PDB file of C-alpha atoms in Angstrom:
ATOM      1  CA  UNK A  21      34.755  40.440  88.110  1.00 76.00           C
ATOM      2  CA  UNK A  22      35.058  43.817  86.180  1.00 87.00           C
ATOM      3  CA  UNK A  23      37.502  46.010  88.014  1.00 94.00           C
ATOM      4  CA  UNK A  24      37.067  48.809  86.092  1.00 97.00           C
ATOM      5  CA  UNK A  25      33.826  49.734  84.865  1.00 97.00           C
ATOM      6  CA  UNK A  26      32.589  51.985  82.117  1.00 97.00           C
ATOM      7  CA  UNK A  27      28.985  51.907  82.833  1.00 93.00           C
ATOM      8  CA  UNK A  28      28.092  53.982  79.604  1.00 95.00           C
ATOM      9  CA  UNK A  29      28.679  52.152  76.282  1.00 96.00           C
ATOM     10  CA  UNK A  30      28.522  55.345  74.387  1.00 97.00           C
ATOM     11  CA  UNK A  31      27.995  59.018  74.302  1.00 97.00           C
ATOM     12  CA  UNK A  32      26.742  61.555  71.818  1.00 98.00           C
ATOM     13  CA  UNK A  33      27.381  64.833  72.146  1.00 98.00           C
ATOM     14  CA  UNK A  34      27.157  67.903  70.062  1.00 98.00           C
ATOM     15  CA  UNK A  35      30.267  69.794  68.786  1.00 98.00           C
ATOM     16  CA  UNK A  36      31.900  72.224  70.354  1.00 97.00           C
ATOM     17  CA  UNK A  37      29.908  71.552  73.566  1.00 98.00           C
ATOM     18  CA  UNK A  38      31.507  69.461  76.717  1.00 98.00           C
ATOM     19  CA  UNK A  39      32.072  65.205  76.856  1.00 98.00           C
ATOM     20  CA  UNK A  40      32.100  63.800  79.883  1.00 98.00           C
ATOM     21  CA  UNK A  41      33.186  60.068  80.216  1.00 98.00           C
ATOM     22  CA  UNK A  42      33.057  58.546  83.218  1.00 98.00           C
ATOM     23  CA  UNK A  43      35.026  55.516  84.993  1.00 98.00           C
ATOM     24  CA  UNK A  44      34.354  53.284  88.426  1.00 98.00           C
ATOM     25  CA  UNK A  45      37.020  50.779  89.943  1.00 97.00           C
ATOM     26  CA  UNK A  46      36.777  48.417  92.624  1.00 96.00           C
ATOM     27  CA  UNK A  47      40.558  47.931  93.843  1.00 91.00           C
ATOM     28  CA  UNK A  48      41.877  50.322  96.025  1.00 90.00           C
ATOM     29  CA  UNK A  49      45.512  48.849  95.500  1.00 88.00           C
ATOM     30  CA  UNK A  50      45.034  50.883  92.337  1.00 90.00           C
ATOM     31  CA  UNK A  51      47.298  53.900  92.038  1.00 88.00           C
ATOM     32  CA  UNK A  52      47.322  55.355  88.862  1.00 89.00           C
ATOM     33  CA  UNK A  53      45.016  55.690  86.113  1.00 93.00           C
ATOM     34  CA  UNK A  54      45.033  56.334  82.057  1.00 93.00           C
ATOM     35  CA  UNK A  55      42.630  57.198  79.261  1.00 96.00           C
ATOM     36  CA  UNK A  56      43.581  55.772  75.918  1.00 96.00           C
ATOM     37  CA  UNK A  57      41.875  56.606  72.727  1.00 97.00           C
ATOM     38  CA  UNK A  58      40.859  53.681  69.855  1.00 96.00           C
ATOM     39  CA  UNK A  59      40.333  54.532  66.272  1.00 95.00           C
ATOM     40  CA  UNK A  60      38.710  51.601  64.403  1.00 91.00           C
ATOM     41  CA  UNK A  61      41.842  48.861  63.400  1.00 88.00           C
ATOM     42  CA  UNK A  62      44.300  50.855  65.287  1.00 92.00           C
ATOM     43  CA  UNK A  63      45.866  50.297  68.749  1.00 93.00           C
ATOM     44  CA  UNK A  64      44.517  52.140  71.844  1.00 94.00           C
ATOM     45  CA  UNK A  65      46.620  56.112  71.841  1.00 94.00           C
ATOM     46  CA  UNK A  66      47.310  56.748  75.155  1.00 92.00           C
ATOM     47  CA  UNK A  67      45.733  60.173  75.660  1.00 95.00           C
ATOM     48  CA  UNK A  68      46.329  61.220  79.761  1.00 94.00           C
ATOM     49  CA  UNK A  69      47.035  59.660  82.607  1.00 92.00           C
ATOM     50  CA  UNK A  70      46.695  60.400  86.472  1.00 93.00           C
ATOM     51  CA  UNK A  71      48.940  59.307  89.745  1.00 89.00           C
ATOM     52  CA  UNK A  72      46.643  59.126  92.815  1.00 90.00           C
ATOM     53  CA  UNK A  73      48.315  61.500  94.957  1.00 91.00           C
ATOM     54  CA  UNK A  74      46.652  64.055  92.692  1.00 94.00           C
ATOM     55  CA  UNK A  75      43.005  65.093  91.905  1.00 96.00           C
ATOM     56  CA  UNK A  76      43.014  66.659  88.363  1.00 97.00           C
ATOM     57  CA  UNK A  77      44.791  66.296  85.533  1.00 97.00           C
ATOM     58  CA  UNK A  78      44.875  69.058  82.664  1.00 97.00           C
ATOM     59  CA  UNK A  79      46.349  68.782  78.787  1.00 96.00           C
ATOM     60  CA  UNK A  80      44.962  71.272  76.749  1.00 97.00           C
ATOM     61  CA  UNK A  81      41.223  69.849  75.914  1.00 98.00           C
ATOM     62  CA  UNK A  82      41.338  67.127  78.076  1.00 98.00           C
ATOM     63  CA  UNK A  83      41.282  67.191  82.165  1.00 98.00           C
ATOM     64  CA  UNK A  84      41.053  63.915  83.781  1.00 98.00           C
ATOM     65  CA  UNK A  85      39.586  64.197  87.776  1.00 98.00           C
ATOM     66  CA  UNK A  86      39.889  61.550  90.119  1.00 98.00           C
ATOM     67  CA  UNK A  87      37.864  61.075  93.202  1.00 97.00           C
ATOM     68  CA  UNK A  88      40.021  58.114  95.426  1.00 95.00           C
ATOM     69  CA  UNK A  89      36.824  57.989  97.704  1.00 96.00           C
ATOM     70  CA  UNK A  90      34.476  57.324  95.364  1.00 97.00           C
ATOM     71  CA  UNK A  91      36.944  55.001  93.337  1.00 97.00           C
ATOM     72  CA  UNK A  92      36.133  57.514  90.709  1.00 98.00           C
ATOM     73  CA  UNK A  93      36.985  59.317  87.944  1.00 97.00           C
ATOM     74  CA  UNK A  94      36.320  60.773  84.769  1.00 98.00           C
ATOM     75  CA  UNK A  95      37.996  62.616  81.955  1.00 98.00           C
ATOM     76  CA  UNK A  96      36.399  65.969  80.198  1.00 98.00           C
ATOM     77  CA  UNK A  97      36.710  66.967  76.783  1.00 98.00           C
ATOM     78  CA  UNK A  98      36.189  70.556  75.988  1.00 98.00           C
ATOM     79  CA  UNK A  99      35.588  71.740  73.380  1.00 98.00           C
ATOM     80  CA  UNK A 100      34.301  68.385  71.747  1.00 98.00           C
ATOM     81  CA  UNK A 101      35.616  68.223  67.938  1.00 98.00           C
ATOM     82  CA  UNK A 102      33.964  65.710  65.339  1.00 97.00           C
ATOM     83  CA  UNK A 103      37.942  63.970  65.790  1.00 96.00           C
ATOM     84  CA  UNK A 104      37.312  63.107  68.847  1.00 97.00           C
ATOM     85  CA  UNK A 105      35.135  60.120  68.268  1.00 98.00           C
ATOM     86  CA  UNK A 106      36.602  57.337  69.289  1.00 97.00           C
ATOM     87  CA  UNK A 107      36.372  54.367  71.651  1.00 97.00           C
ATOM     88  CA  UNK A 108      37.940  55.757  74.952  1.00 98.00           C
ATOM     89  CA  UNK A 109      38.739  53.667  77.606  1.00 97.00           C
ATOM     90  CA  UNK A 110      39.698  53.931  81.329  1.00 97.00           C
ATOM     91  CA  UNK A 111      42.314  51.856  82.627  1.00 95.00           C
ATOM     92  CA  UNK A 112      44.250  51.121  86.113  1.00 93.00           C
ATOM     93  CA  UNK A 113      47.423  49.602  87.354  1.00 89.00           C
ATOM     94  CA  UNK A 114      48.662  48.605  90.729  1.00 85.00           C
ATOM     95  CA  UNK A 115      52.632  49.126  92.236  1.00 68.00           C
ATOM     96  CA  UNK A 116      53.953  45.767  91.280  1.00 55.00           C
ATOM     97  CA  UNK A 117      56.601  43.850  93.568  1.00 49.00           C
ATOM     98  CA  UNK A 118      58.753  45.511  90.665  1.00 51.00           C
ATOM     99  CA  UNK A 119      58.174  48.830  91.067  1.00 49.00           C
ATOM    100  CA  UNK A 120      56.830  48.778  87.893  1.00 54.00           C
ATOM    101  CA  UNK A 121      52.893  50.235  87.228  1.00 60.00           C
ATOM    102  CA  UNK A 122      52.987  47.772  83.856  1.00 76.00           C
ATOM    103  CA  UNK A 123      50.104  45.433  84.187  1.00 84.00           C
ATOM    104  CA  UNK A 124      46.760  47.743  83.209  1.00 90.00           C
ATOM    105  CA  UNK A 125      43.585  46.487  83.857  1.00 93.00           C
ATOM    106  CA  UNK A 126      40.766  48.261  81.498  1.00 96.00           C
ATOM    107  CA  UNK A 127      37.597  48.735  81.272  1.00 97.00           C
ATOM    108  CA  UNK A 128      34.820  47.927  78.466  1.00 97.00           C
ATOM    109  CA  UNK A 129      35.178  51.718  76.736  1.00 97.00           C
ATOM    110  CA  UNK A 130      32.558  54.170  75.830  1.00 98.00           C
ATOM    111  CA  UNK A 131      32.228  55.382  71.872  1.00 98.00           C
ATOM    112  CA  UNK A 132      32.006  59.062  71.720  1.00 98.00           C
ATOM    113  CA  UNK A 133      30.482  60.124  68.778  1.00 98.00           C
ATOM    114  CA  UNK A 134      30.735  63.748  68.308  1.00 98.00           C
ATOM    115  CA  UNK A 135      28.217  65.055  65.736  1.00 96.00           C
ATOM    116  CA  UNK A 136      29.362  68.613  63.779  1.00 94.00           C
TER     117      UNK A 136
ATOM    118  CA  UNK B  16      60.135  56.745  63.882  1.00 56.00           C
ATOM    119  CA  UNK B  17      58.013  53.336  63.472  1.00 82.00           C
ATOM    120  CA  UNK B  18      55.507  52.769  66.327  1.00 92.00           C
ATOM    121  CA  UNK B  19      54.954  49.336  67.596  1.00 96.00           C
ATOM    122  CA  UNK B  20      54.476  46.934  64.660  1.00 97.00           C
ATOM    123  CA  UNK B  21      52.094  43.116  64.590  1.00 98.00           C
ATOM    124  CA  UNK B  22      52.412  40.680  61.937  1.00 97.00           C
ATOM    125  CA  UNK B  23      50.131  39.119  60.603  1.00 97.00           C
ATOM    126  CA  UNK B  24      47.140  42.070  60.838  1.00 96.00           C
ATOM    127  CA  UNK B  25      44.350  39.081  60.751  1.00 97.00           C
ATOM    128  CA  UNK B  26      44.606  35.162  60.700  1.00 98.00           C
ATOM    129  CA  UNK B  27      42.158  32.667  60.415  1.00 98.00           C
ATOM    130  CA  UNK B  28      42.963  29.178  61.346  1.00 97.00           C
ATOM    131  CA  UNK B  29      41.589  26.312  61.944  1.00 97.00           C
ATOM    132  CA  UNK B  30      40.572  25.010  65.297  1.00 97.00           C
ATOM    133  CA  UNK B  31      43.047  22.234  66.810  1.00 97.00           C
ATOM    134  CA  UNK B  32      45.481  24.396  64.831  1.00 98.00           C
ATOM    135  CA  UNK B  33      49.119  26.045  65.541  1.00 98.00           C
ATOM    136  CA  UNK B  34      49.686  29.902  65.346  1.00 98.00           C
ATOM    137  CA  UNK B  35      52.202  32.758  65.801  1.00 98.00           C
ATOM    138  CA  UNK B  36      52.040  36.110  66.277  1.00 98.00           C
ATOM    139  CA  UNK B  37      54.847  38.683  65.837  1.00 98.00           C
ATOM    140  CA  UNK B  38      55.148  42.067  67.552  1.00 98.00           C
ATOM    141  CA  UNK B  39      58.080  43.967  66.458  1.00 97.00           C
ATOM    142  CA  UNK B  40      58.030  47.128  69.386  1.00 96.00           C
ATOM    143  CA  UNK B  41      59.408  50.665  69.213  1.00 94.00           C
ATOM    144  CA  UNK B  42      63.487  50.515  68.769  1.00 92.00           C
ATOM    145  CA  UNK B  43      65.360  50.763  72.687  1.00 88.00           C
ATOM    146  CA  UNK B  44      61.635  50.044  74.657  1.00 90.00           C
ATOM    147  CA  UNK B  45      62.673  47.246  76.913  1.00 88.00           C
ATOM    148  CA  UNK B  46      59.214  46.563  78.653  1.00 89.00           C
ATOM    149  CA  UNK B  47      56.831  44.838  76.094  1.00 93.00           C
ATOM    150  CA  UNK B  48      53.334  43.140  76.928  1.00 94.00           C
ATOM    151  CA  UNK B  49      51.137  41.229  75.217  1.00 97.00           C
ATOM    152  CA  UNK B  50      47.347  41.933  75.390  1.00 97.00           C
ATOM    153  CA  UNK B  51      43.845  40.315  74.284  1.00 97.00           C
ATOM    154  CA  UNK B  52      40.669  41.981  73.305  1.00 96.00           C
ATOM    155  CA  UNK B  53      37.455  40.026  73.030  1.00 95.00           C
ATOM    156  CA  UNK B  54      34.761  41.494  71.376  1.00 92.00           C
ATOM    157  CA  UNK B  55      32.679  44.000  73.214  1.00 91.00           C
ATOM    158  CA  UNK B  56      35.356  44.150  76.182  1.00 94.00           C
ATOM    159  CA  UNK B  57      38.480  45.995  76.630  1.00 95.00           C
ATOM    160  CA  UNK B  58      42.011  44.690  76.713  1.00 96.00           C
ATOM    161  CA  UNK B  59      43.294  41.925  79.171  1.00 96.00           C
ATOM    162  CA  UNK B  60      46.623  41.922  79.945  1.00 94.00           C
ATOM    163  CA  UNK B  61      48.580  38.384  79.384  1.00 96.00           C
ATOM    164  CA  UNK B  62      52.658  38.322  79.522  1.00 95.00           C
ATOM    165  CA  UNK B  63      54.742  41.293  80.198  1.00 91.00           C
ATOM    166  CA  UNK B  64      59.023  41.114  79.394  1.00 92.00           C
ATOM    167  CA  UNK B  65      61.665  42.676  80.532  1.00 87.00           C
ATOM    168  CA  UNK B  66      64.181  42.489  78.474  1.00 86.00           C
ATOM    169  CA  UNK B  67      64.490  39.034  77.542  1.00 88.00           C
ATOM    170  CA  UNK B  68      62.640  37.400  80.478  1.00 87.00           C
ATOM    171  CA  UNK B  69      58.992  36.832  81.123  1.00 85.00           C
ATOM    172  CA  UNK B  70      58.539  39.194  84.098  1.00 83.00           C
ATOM    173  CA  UNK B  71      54.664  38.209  84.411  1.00 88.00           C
ATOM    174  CA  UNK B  72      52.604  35.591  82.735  1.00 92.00           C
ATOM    175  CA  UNK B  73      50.002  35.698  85.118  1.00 91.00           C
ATOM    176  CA  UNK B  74      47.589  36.273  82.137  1.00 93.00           C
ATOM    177  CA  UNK B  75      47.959  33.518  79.929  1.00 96.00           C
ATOM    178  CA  UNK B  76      44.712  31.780  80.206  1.00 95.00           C
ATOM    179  CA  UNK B  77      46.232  28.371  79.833  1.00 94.00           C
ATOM    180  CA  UNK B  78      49.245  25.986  78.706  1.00 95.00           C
ATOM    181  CA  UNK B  79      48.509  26.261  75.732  1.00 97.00           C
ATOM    182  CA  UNK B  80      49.618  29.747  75.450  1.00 97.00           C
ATOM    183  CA  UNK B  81      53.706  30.575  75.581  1.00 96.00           C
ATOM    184  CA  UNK B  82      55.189  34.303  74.418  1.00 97.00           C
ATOM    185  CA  UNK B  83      59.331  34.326  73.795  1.00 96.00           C
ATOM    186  CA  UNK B  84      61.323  37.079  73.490  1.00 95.00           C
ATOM    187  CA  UNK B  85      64.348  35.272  73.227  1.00 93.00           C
ATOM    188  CA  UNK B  86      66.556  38.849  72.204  1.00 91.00           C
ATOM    189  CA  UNK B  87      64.794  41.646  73.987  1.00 87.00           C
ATOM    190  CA  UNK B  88      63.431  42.816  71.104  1.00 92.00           C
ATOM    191  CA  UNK B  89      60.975  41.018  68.681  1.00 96.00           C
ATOM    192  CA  UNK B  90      58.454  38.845  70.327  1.00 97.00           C
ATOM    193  CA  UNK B  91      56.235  36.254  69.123  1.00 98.00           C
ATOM    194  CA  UNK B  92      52.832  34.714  71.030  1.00 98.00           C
ATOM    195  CA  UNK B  93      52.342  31.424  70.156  1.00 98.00           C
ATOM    196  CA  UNK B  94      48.935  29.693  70.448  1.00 98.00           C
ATOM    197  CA  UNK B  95      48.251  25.582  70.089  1.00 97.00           C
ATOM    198  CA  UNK B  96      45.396  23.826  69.470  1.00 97.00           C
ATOM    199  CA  UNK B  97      43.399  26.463  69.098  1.00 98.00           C
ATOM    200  CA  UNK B  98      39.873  26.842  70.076  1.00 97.00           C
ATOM    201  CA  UNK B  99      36.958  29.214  68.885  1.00 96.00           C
ATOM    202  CA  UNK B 100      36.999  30.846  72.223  1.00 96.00           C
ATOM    203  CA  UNK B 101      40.811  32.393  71.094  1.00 97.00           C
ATOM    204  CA  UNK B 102      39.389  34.640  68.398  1.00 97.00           C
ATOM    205  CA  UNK B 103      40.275  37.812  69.818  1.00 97.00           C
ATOM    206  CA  UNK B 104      42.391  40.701  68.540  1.00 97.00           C
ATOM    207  CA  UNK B 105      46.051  40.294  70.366  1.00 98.00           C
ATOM    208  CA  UNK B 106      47.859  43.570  70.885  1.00 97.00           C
ATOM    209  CA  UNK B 107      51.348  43.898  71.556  1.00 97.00           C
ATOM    210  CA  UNK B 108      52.525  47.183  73.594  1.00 95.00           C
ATOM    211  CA  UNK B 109      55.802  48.592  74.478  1.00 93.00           C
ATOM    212  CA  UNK B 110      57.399  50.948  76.721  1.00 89.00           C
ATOM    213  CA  UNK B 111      61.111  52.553  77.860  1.00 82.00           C
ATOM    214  CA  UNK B 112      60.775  53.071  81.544  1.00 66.00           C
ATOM    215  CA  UNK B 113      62.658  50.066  83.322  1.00 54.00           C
ATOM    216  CA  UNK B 114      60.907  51.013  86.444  1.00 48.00           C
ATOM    217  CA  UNK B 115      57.942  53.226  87.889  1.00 53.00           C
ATOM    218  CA  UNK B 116      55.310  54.872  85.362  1.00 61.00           C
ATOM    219  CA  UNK B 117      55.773  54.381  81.804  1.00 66.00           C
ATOM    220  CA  UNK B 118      53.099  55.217  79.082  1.00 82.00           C
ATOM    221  CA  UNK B 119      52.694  51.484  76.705  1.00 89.00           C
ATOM    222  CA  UNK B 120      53.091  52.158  73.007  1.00 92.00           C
ATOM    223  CA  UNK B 121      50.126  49.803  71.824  1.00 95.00           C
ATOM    224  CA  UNK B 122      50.561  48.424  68.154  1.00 96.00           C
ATOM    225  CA  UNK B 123      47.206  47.885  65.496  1.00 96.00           C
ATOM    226  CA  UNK B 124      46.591  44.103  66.729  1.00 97.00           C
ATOM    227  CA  UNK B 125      46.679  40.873  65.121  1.00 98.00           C
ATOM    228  CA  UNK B 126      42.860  39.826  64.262  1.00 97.00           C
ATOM    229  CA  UNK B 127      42.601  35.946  64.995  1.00 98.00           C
ATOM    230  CA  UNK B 128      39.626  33.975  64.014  1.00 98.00           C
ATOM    231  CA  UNK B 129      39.576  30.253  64.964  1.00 97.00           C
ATOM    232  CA  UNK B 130      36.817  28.637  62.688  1.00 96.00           C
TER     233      UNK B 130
END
């Protein structure tokens, strides 16, 4: 039972123009959500994150929105640059009985190819 | 400053077979997990520490998997009697916060392939 969901294995999108990746979850016990970035052989880079009690999330390029009634959300790229392709995926966590949000459940990622 | 380091970068054993894997995580990060990636999915989460203690296993798939961390810093995942169904890629993560949101420092993986 996929909690998060990537519904789009990959994207293509032209340089310079916008990439929009987009991210579903189930569990509404979820309360705050990340985008990492994977380069081939290399660990996941986190790349922005979002606490629920917001709606958007801006760092430089990148602006991850979250829609808490549609269990939705989605992170923007603008302008897309050839660097940017890369596996991204969406991930969630939960307030633990810790305190702690440390167990992140992802998704299946999208590959962003952006062509120059 | 080193990142999160895993040792060995790929292993191929044999099934029925005994391994280790070794995750050395960013100097003073107290919080370290332990994840596996099959192919085509995305990570799933097995054992998280804190400090030296296993704070949640709830994602080791069975007994036959067992993490240690036995000084609050290096940690090794061991795997027996391994079965085709473990090749993954295992990724080891750490992170400083002791408590509340704290971004995991994920290392390269160890590849494992059970023939």
């Amino acid at each position: 039972d996929q909690q998060v969901k990537q519904n789009s294995p990959s994207l293509s999108v032209q340089e310079g123009r916008i990439s929009i990746l987009n991210c579903d979850y189930t569990n509404s016990m979820f309360d705050y959500f990340l985008w990492y970035k994977k380069y081939p052989a290399e660990g996941p880079t986190f790349l922005i994150s979002i606490s629920s009690i917001k709606d958007k999330n801006e760092d430089g390029r990148f602006t991850v929105f979250l829609n808490k009634s549609a269990k939705h959300l989605s992170l923007h790229i603008v302008p897309s640059q050839p660097g940017d392709s890369a596996v991204y995926f969406c991930a969630a966590s939960a307030l633990g009985s810790g305190g702690s949000n440390y167990k992140l459940t992802f998704g299946k990622g999208t590959l962003l190819t952006v062509n120059p | 400053g080193a990142g999160v380091s895993q040792t060995p970068s790929n292993k191929v054993t044999e099934k029925g077979k005994y391994v280790e894997l070794r995750c050395d995580p960013i100097s003073g990060h107290t919080a370290l997990y332990w994840y596996r990636q099959s192919l085509g999915q995305g990570p799933e989460f097995l054992i998280y520490f804190q400090g030296t203690g296993a704070a949640d296993d709830s994602g080791l798939p069975n007994d036959r998997f067992f993490a240690v961390r036995p000084e609050g810093s290096v940690s090794t995942l061991k795997i027996q009697r391994t079965e085709r169904g473990d090749s993954a890629v295992y990724l080891c993560a750490s992170s400083l916060v002791l408590a509340g949101i704290g971004e995991q420092f994920f290392g390269p993986g160890t590849r494992l392939t059970v023939l």
